[in-house]
JSON list of C-alpha atoms in Angstrom, two decimals:
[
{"chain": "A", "resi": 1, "resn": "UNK", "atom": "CA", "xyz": [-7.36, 16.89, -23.26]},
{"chain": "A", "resi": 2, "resn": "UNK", "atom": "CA", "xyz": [-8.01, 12.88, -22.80]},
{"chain": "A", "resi": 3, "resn": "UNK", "atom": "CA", "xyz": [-7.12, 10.54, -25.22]},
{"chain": "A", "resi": 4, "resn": "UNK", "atom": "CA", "xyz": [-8.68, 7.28, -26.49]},
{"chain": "A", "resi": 5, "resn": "UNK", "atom": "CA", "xyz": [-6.85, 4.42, -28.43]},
{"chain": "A", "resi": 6, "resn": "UNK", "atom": "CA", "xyz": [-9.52, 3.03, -30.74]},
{"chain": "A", "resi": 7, "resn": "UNK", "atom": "CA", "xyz": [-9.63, 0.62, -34.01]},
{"chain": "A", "resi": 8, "resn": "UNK", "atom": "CA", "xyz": [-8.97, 2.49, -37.10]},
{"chain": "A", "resi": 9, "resn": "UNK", "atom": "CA", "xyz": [-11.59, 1.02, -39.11]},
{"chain": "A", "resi": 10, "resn": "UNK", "atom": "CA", "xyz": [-14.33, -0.11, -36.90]},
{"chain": "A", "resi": 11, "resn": "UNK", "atom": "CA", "xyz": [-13.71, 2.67, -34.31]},
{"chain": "A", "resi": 12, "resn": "UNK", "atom": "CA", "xyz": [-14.44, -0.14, -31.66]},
{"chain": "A", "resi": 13, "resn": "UNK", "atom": "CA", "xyz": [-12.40, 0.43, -28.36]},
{"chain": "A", "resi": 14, "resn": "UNK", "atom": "CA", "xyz": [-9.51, -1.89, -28.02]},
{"chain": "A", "resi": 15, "resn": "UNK", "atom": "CA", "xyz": [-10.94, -4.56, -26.29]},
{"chain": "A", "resi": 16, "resn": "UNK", "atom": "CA", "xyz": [-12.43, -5.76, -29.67]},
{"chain": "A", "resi": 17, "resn": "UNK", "atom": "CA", "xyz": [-9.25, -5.18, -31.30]},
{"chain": "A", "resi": 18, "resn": "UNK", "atom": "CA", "xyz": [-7.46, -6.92, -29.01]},
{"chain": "A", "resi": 19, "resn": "UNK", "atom": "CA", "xyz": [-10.07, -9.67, -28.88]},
{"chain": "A", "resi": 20, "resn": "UNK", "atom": "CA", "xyz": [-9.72, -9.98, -33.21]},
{"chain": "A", "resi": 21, "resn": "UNK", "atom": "CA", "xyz": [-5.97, -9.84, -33.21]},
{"chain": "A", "resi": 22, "resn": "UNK", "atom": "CA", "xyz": [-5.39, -13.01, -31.36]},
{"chain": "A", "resi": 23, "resn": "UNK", "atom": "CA", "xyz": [-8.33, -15.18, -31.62]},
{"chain": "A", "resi": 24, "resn": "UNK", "atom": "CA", "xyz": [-8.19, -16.27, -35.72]},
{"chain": "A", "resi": 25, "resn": "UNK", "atom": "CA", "xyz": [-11.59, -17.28, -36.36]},
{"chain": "A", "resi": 26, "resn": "UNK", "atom": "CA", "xyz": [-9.86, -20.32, -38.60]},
{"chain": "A", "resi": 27, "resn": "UNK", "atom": "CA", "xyz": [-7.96, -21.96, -35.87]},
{"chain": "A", "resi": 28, "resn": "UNK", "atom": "CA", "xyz": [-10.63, -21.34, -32.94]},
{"chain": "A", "resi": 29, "resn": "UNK", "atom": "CA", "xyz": [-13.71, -20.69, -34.93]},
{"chain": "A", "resi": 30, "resn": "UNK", "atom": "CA", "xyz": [-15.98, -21.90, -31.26]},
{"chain": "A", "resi": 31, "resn": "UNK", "atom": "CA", "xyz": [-13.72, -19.39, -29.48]},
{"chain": "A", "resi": 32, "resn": "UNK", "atom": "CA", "xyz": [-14.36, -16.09, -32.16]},
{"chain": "A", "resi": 33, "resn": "UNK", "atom": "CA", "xyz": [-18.04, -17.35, -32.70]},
{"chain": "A", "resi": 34, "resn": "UNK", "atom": "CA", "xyz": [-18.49, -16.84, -28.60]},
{"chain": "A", "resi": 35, "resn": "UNK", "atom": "CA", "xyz": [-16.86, -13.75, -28.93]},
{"chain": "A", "resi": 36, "resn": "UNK", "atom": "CA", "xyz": [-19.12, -12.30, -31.65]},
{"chain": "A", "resi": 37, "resn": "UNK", "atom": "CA", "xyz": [-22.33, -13.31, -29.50]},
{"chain": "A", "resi": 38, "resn": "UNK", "atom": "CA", "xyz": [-21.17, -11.63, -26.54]},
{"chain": "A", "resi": 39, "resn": "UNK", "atom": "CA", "xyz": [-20.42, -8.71, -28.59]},
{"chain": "A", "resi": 40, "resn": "UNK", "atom": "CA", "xyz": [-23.69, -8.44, -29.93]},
{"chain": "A", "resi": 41, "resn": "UNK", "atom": "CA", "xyz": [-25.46, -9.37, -26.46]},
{"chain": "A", "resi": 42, "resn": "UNK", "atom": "CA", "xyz": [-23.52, -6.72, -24.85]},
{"chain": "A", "resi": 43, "resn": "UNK", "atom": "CA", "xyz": [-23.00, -3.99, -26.91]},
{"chain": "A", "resi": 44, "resn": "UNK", "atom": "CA", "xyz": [-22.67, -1.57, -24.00]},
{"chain": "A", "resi": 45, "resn": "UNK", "atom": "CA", "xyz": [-19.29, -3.06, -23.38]},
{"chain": "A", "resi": 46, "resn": "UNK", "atom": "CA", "xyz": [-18.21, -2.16, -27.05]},
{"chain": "A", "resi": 47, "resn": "UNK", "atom": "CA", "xyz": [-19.12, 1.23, -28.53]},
{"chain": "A", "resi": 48, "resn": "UNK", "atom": "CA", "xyz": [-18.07, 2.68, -31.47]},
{"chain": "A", "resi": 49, "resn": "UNK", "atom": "CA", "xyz": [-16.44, 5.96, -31.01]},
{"chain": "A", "resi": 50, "resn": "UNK", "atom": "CA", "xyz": [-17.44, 8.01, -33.84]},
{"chain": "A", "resi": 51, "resn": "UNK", "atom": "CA", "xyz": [-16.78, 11.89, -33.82]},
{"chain": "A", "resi": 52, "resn": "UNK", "atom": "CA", "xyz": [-19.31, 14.18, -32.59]},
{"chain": "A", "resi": 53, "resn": "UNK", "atom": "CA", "xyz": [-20.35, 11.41, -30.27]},
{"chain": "A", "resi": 54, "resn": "UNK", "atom": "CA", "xyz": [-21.12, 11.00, -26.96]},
{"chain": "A", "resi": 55, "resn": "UNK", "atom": "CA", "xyz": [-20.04, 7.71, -25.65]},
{"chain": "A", "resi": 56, "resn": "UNK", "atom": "CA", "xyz": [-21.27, 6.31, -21.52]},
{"chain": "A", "resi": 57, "resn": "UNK", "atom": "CA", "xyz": [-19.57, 3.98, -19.92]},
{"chain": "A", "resi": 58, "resn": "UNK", "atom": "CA", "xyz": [-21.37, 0.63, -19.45]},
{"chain": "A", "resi": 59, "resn": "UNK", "atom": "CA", "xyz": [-22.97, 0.01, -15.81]},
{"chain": "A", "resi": 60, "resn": "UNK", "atom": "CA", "xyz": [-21.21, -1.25, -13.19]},
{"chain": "A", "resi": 61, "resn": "UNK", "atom": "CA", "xyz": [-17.48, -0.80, -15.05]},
{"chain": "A", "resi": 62, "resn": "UNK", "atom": "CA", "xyz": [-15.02, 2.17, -14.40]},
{"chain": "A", "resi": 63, "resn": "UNK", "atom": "CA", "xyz": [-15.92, 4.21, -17.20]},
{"chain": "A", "resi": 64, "resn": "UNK", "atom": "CA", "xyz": [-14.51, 4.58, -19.93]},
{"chain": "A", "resi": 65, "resn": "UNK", "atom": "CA", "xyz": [-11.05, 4.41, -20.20]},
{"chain": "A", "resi": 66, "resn": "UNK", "atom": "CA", "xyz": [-8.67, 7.15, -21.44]},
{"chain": "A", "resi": 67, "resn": "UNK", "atom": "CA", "xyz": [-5.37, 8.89, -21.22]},
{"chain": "A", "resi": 68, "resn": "UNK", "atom": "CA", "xyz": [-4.56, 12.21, -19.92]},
{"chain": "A", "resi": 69, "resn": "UNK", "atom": "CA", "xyz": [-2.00, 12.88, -22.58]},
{"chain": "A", "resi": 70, "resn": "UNK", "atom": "CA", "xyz": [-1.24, 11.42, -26.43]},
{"chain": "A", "resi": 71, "resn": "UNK", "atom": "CA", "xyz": [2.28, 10.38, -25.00]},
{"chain": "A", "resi": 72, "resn": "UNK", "atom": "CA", "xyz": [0.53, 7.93, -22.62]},
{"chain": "A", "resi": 73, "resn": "UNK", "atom": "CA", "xyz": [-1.89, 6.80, -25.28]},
{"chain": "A", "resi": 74, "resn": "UNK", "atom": "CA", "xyz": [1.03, 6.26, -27.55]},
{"chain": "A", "resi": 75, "resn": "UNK", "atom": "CA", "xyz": [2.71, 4.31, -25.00]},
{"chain": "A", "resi": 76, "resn": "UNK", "atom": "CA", "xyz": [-0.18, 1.85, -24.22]},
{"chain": "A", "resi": 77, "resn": "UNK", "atom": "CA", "xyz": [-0.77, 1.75, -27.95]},
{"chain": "A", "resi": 78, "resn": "UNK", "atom": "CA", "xyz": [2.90, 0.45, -28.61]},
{"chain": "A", "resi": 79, "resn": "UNK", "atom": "CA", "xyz": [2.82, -2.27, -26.12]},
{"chain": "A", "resi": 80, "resn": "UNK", "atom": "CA", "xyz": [-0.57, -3.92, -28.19]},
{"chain": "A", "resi": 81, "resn": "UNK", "atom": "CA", "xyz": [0.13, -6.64, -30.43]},
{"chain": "A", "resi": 82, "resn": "UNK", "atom": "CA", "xyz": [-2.49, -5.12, -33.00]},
{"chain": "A", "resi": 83, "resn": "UNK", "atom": "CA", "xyz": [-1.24, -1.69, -32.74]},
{"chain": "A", "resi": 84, "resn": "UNK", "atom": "CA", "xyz": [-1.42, -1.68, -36.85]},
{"chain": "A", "resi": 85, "resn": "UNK", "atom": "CA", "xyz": [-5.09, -1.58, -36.56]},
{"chain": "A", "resi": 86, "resn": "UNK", "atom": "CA", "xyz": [-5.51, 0.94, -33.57]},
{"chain": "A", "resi": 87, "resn": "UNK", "atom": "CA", "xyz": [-5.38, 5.23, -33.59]},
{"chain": "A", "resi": 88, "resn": "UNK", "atom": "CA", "xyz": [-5.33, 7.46, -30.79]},
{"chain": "A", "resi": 89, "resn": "UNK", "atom": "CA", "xyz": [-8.03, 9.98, -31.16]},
{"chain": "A", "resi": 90, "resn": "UNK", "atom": "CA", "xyz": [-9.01, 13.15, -29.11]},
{"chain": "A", "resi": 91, "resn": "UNK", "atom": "CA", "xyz": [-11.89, 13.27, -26.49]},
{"chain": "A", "resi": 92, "resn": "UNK", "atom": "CA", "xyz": [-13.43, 15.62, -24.07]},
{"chain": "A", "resi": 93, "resn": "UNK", "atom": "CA", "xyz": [-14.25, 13.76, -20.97]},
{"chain": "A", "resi": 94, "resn": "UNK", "atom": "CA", "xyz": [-17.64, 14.14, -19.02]},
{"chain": "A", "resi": 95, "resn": "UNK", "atom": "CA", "xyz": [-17.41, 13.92, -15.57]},
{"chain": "A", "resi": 96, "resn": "UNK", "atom": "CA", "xyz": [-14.73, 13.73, -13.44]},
{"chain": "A", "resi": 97, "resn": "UNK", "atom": "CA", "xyz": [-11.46, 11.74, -14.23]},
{"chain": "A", "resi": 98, "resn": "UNK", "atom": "CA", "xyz": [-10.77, 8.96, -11.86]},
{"chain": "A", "resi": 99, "resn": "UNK", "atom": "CA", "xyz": [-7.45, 7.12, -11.72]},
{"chain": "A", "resi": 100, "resn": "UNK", "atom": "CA", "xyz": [-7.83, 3.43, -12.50]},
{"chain": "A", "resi": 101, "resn": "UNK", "atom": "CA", "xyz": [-5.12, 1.26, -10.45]},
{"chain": "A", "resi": 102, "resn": "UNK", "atom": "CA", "xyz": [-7.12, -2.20, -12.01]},
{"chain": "A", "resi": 103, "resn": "UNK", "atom": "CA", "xyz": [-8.63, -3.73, -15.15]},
{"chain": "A", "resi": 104, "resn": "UNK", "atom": "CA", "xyz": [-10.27, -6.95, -15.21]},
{"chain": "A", "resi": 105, "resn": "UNK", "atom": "CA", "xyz": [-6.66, -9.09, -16.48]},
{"chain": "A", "resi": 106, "resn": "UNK", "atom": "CA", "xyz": [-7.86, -10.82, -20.29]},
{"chain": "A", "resi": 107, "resn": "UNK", "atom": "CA", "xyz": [-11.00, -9.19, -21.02]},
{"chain": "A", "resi": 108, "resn": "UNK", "atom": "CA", "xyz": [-9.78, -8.04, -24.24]},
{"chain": "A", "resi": 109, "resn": "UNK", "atom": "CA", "xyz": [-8.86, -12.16, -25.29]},
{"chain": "A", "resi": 110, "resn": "UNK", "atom": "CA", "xyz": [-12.10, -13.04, -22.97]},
{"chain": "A", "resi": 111, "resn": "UNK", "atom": "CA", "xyz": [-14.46, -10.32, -23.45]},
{"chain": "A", "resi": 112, "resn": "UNK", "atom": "CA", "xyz": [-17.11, -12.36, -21.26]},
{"chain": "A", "resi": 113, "resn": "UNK", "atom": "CA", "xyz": [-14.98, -12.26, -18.27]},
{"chain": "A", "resi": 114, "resn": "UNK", "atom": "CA", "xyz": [-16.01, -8.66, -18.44]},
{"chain": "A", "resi": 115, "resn": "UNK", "atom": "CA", "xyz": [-18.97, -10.26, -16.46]},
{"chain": "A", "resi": 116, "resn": "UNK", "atom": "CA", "xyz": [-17.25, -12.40, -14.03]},
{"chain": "A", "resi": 117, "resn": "UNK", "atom": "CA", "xyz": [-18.79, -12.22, -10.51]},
{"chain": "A", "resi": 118, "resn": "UNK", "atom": "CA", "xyz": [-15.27, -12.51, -9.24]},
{"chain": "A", "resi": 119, "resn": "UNK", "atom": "CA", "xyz": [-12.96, -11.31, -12.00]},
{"chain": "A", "resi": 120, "resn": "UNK", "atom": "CA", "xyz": [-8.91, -11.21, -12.00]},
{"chain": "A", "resi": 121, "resn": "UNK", "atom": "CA", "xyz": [-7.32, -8.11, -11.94]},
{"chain": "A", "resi": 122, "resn": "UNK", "atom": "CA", "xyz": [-3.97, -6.75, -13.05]},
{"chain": "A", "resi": 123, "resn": "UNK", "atom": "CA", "xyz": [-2.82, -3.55, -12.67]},
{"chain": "A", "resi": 124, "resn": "UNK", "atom": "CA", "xyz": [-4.32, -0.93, -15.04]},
{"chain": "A", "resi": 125, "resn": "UNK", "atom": "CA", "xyz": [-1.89, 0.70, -18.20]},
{"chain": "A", "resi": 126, "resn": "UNK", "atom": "CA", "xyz": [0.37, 2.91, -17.21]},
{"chain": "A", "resi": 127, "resn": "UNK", "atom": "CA", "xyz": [-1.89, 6.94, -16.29]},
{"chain": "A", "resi": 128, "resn": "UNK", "atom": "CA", "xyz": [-4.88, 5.25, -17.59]},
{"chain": "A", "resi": 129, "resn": "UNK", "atom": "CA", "xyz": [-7.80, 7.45, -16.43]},
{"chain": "A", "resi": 130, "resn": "UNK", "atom": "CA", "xyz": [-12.10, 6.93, -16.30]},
{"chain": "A", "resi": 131, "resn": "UNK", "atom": "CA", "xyz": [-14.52, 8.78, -17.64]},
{"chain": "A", "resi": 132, "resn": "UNK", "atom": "CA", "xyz": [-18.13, 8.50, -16.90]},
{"chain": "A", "resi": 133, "resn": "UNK", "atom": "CA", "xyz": [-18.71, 9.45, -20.72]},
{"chain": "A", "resi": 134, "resn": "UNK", "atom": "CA", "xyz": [-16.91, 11.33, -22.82]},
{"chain": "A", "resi": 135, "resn": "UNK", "atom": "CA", "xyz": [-17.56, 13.09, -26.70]},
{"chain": "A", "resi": 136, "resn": "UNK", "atom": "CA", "xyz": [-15.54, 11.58, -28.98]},
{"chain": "A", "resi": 137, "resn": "UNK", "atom": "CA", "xyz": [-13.60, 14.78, -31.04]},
{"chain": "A", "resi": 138, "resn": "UNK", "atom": "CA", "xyz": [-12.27, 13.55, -33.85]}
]
């Protein structure tokens, strides 16, 4: 059973909460403000993962990323600097896994490189895993 590390409040994937915990709005207020309009003009790149629901990956990305066991998620969880405001919840993935060897490097502090023509990469978490969708279960 896949697991997904999400915000606890907002249920947003960690990308956002990566992207809240270390741009404060007060000291870069240009910086957050860009980040809320790409949020809003790409909200395929930041569901909310709500029980019961189905969730597909945005076009063109990986899918959406997972981990094959709650140790792993608990591990990539640990190494966030906002890992007060994230859970690990259970999904059921839709598709076939695929390993992912490479993320696009800053995209949670960037979010618009997420659209780079020629993005950066760094080496994926540790067992992370892609789903083409998958049903959020809790």
């Amino acid at each position: 059973m896949p697991y997904k590390v999400v915000e606890k409040v907002t249920r947003w994937g960690t990308n956002w909460a990566i992207f809240k915990s270390l741009v404060d709005r007060k000291a870069f207020p240009e910086r957050y403000a860009k980040g809320l309009r790409f949020r809003k003009k790409h909200s395929e790149y930041f569901p909310h993962y709500h029980k019961g629901r189905i969730v597909k990956a945005a076009p063109k990305t990986v899918g959406i990323m997972c981990f094959p066991t709650k140790t792993d998620a608990e591990r990539f969880k640990e190494r966030c600097r906002c890992r007060d405001r994230l859970i690990i919840i259970k999904v059921e993935g839709i598709g076939s896994a695929r390993k992912v060897g490479y993320i696009i490097e800053w995209c949670g502090s960037y979010p618009w490189s997420l659209l780079t023509s020629e993005p950066r990469l760094a080496p994926a978490p540790y067992a992370t895993v892609a789903f083409p969708a998958v049903k959020v279960l809790e």
